[in-house]
Coordinates of C-alpha atoms and ligand atoms in Angstrom, one line a residue:
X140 CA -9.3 -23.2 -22.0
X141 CA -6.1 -22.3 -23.4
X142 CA -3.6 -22.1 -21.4
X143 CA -1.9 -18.7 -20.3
X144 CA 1.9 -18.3 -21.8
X145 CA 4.4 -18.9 -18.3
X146 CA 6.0 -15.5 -17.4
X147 CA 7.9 -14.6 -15.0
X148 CA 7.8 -11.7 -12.8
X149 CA 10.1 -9.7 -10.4
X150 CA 8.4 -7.7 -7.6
X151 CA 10.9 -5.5 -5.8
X152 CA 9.3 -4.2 -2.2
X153 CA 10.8 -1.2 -0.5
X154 CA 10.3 -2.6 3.3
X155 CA 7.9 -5.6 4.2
X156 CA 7.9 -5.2 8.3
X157 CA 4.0 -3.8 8.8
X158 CA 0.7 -5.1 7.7
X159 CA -0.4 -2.6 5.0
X160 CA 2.6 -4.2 2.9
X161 CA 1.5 -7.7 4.3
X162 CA -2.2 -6.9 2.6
X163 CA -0.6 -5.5 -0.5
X164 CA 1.3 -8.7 -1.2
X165 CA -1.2 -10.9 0.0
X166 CA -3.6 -9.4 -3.1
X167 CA -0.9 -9.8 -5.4
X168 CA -0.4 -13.7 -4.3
X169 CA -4.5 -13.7 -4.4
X170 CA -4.6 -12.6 -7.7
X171 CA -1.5 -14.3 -9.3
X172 CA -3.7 -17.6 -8.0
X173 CA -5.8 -17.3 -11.3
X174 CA -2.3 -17.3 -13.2
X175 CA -0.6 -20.4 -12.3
X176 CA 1.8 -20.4 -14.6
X177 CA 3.4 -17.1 -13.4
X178 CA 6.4 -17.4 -11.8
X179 CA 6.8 -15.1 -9.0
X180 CA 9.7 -13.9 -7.2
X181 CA 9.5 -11.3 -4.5
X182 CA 12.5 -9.4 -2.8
X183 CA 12.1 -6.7 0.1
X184 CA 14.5 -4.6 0.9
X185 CA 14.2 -3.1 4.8
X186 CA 13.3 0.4 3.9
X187 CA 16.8 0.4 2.8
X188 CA 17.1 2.0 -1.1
X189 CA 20.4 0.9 -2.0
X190 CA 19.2 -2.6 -1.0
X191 CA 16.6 -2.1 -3.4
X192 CA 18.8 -1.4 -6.2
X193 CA 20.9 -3.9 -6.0
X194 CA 17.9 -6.2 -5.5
X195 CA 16.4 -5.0 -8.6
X196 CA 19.7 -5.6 -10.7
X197 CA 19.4 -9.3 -9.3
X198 CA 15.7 -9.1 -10.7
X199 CA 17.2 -8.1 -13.9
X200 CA 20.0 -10.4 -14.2
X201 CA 17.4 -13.7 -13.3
X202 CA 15.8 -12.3 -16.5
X203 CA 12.4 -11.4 -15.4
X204 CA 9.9 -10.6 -17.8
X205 CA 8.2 -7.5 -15.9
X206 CA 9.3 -5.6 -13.0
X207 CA 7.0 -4.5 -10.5
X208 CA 8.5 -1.9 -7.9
X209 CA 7.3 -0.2 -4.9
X210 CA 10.2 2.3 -4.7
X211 CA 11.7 3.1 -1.0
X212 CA 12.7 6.2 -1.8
X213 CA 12.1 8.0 -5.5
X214 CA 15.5 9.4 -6.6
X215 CA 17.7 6.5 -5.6
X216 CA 15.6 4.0 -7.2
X217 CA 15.2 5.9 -10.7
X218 CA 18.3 5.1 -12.5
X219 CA 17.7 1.7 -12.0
X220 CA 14.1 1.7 -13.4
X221 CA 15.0 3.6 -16.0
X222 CA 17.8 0.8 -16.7
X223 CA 15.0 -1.8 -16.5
X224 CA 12.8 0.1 -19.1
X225 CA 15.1 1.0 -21.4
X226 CA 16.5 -2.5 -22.2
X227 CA 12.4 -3.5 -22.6
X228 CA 11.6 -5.1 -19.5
X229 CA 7.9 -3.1 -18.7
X230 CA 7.7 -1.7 -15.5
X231 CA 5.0 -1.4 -12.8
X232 CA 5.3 1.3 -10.1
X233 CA 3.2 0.4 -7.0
X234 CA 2.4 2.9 -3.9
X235 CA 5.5 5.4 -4.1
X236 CA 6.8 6.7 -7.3
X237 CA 9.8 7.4 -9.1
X238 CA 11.4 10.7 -10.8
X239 CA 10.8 10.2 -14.2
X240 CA 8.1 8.7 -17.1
X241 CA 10.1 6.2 -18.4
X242 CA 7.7 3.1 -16.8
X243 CA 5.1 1.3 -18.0
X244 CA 1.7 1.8 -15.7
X245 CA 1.3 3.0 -12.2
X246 CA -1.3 2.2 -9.8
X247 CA -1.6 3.3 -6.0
X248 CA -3.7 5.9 -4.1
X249 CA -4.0 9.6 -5.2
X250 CA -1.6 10.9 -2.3
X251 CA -2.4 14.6 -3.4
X252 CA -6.2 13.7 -2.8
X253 CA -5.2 11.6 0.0
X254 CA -3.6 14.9 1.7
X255 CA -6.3 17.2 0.7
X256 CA -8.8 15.4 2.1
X257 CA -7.0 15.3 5.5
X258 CA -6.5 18.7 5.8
X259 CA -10.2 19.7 4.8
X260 CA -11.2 17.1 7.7
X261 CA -8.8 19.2 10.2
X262 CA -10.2 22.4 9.1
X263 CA -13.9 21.4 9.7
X264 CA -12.5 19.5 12.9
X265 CA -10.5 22.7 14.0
X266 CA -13.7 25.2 12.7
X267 CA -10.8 27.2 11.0
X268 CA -8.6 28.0 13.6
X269 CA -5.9 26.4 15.6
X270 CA -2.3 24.4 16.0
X271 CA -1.5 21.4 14.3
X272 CA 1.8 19.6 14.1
X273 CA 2.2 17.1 11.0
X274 CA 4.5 14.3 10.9
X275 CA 5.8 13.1 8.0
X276 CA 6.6 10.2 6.2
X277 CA 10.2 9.4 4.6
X278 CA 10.3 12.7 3.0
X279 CA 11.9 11.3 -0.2
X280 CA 9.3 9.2 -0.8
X281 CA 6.5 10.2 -3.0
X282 CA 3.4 9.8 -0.9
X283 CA 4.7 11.7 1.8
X284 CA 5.6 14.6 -0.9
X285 CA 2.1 14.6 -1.7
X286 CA 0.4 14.1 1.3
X287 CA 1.8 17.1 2.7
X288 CA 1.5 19.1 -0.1
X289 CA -2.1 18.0 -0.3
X290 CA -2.7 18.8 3.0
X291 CA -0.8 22.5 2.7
X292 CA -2.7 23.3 0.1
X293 CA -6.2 23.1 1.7
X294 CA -5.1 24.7 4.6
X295 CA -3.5 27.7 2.8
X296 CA -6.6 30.0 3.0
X297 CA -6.8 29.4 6.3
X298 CA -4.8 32.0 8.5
X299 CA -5.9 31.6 11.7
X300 CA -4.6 27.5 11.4
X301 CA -1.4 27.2 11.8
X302 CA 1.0 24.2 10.9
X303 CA 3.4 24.6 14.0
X304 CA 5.9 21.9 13.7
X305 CA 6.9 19.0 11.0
X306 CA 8.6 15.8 12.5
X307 CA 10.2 13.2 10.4
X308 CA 8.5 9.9 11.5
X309 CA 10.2 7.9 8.7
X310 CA 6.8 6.1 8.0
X311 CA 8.0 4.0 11.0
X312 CA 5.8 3.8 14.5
X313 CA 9.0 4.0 16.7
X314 CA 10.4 6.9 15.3
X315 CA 7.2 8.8 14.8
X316 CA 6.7 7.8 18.4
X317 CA 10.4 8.6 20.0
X318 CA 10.2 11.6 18.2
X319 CA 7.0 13.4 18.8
X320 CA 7.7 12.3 22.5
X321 CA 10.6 14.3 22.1
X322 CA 8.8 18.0 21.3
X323 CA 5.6 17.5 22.7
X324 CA 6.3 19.0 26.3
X325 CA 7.3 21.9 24.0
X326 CA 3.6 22.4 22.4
X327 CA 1.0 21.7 25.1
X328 CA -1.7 23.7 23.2
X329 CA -1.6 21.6 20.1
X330 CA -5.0 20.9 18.6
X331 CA -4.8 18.6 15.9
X332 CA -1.7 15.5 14.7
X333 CA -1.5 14.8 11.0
X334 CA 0.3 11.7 10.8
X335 CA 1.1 10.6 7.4
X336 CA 0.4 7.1 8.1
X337 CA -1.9 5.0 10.9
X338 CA 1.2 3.2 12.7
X339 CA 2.3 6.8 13.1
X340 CA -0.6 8.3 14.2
X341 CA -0.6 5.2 17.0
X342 CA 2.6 6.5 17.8
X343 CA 1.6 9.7 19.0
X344 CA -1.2 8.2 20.5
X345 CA 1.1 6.2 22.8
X346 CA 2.8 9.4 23.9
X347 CA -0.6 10.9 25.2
X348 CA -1.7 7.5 26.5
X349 CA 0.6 7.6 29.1
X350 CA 0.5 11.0 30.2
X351 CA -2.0 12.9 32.2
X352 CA -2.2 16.0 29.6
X353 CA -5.6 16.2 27.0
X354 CA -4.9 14.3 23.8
X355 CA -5.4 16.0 20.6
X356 CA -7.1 14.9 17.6
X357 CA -4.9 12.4 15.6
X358 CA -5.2 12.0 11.8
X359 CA -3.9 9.1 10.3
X360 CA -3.9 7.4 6.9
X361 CA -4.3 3.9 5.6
X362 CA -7.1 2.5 7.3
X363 CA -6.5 -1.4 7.5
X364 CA -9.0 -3.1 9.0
X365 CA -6.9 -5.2 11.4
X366 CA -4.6 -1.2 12.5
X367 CA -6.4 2.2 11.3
X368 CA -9.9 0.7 11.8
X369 CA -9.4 -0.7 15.0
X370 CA -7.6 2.5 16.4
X371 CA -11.1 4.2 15.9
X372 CA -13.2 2.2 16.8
X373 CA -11.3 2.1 19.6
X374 CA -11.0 6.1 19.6
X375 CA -7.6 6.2 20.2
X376 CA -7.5 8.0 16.7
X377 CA -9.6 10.1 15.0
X378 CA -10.1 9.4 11.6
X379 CA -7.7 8.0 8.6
X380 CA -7.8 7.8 5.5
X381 CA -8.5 5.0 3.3
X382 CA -5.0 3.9 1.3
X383 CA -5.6 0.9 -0.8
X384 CA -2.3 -1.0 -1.5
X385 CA -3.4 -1.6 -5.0
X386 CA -1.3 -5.4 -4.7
X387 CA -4.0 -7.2 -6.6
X388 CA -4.3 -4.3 -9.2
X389 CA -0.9 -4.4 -10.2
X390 CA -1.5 -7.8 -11.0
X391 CA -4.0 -7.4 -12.9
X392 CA -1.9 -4.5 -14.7
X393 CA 0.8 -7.0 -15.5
X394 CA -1.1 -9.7 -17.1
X395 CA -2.4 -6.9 -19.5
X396 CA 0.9 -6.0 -20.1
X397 CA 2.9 -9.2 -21.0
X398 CA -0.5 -10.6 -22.6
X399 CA -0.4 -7.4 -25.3
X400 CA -3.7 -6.6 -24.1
X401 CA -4.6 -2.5 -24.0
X402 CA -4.2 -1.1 -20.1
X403 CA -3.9 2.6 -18.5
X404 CA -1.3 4.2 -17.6
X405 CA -2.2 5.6 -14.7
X406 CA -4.4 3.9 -12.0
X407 CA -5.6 6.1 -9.1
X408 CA -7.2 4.0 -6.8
X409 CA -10.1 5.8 -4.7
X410 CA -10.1 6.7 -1.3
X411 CA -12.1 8.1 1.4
X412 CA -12.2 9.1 5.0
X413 CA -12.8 7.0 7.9
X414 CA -13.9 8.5 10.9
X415 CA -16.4 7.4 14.6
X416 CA -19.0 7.9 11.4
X417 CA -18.8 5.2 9.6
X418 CA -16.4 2.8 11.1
X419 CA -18.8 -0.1 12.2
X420 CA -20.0 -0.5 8.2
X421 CA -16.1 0.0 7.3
X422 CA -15.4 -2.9 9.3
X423 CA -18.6 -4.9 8.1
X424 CA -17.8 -4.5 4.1
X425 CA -14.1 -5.8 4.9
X426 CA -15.2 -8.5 7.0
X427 CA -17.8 -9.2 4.4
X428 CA -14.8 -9.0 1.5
X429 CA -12.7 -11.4 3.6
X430 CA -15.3 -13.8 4.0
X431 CA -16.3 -13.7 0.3
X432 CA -12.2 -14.5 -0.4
X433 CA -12.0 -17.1 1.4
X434 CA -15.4 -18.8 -0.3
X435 CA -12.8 -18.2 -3.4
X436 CA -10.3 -19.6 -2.4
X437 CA -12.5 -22.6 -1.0
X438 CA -14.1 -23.1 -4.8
X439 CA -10.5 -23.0 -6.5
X440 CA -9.3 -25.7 -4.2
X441 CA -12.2 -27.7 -4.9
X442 CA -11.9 -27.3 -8.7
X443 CA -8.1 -28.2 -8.3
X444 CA -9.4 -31.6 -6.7
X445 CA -11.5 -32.1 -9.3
X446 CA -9.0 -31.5 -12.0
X447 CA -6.8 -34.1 -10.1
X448 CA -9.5 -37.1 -10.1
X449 CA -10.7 -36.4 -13.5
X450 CA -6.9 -36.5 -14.3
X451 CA -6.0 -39.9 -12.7
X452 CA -9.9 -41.5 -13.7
X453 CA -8.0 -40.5 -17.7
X454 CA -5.3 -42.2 -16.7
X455 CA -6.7 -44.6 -15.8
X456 CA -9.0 -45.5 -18.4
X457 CA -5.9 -45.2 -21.2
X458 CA -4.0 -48.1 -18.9
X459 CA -7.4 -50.3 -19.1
X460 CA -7.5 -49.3 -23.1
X461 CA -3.6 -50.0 -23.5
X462 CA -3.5 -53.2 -21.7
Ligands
LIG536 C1 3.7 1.1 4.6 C2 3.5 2.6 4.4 C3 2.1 2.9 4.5 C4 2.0 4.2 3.8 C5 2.8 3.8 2.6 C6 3.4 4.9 1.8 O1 5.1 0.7 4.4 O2 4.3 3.3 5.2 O3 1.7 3.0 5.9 O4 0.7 4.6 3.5 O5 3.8 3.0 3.1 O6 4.2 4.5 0.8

């Protein structure tokens, strides 16, 4: 087999704290297993976006062949990308987006759809009427942009429900939490939290947990197997919905695009709701994909050992030839 040109590539990660951006990096590191000669080097920048830029100029200056980015916020990470592009470095956007087309691919979740979908699953929930308060995500960022214009817009023929209070919850479970703690006493006849994220929507579960009054339904999104799952199976939420972190896809993406090989542009990646439904055979097919990862990982090791005796036996045989 011929062996794969070495690269190297820069992936620039808004905030690394929670375990959806654990998974999404552990796909890429999966995935960039079938490329050893890829040289990888990660940064993360604590949610903070001039962190980010200045992390992505370091990318640059270590001469990285690709940029992959998962932008904190969108317009304080553009001029930077932009930068990246223009001087012919590609550019993969993962997850959140930036504001403007000059990037190479994208690949995440359709947010829109992701918002949509939520909001049809509160209308059928609500049977058409009643009070729902969302909370938000950083609301520079794009998913939470389109999650809540997703979720707007399938609630817009809807008079009798009514979207009585937005609270920024900064993607974070603390703030979401400390907030929505904070105006709750305010709207006791709430029916329905749209969180725009799972470690959110625990939040405001943790505000009703310890109180005596009726919790409402909680919407979240994301639905890992080891957080959003596990919080309904557990029916402390109600439903979520699926957000995959597309880590091993832009992988994949990458290798196209250094390797000249034809790729997309755009890469929605699908989703679907979780809900009491269907969360047992949600959790069986991830189990079931873990387990199948790790036989993977078990073969590649074994076909590394292999490579490493039939190595030394060659070796060995050219010192008995030689001597
Ligand atoms: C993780 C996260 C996810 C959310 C995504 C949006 O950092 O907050 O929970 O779906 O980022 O970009």
């Amino acid at each position: 087999q011929k062996k794969e040109a070495a690269y190297t590539i820069g992936f620039s990660q808004c905030v690394e704290s929670d375990a959806w951006r654990k998974t999404m990096l552990e796909g890429m590191k999966r995935e960039l297993t079938f490329h050893p000669n890829i040289n990888f080097i990660y940064r993360q920048a604590d949610g903070n976006s001039q962190k980010q830029v200045s992390q992505v100029k370091e990318l640059l200056q270590k001469k990285i062949d690709l940029l992959i980015i998962s932008p904190n916020e969108a317009d304080p990470l553009t001029p930077v990308v932009e930068e990246a592009f223009s001087k012919g470095i590609p550019v993969i956007v993962v997850d959140r987006k930036i504001s403007t087309p000059l990037y190479t691919a994208y690949v995440g979740g359709d947010n829109y759809a992701i918002g949509k979908m939520a909001g049809e699953y509160a209308l059928h929930w609500l049977n058409g009427k009643g009070k729902i308060i969302e909370i938000t995500g950083l609301p520079k960022s794009s998913p939470a942009m389109e999650r809540h214009k997703g979720f707007t817009d399938a609630l817009k023929n809807y008079p009798a429900i009514q979207i009585i209070h937005q609270v920024n919850g900064e993607w974070l479970n603390q703030t979401a939490k400390k907030e929505f703690a904070a105006i709750a006493p305010q709207y006791p006849d709430v029916n329905l939290v749209f969180a725009h994220n799972d470690m959110m929507a625990h939040g405001v579960y943790e505000v009703y947990k310890n109180s005596s009054h009726p919790q409402p339904a909680i919407i979240g999104v994301d639905g890992l197997p080891n957080a959003g799952m596990q919080f309904i199976a557990g029916k402390e939420i109600t439903a979520t919905m699926l957000y995959p972190t597309g880590g091993e896809e832009a992988i994949r993406i990458a290798l196209k695009v250094l390797n000249k090989q034809d790729y997309v542009k755009e890469n929605l990646l699908q989703t679907t709701v979780i809900d009491s439904t269907n969360v047992r055979i949600m959790e069986l097919q991830a189990a079931k994909a873990i387990s199948q990862q790790q036989q993977i990982e078990r073969q590649l090791g074994m076909l590394k050992e292999q490579q490493r005796i039939y190595n030394n036996q060659r070796t060995f045989v050219y010192i008995l030839v030689t001597s």
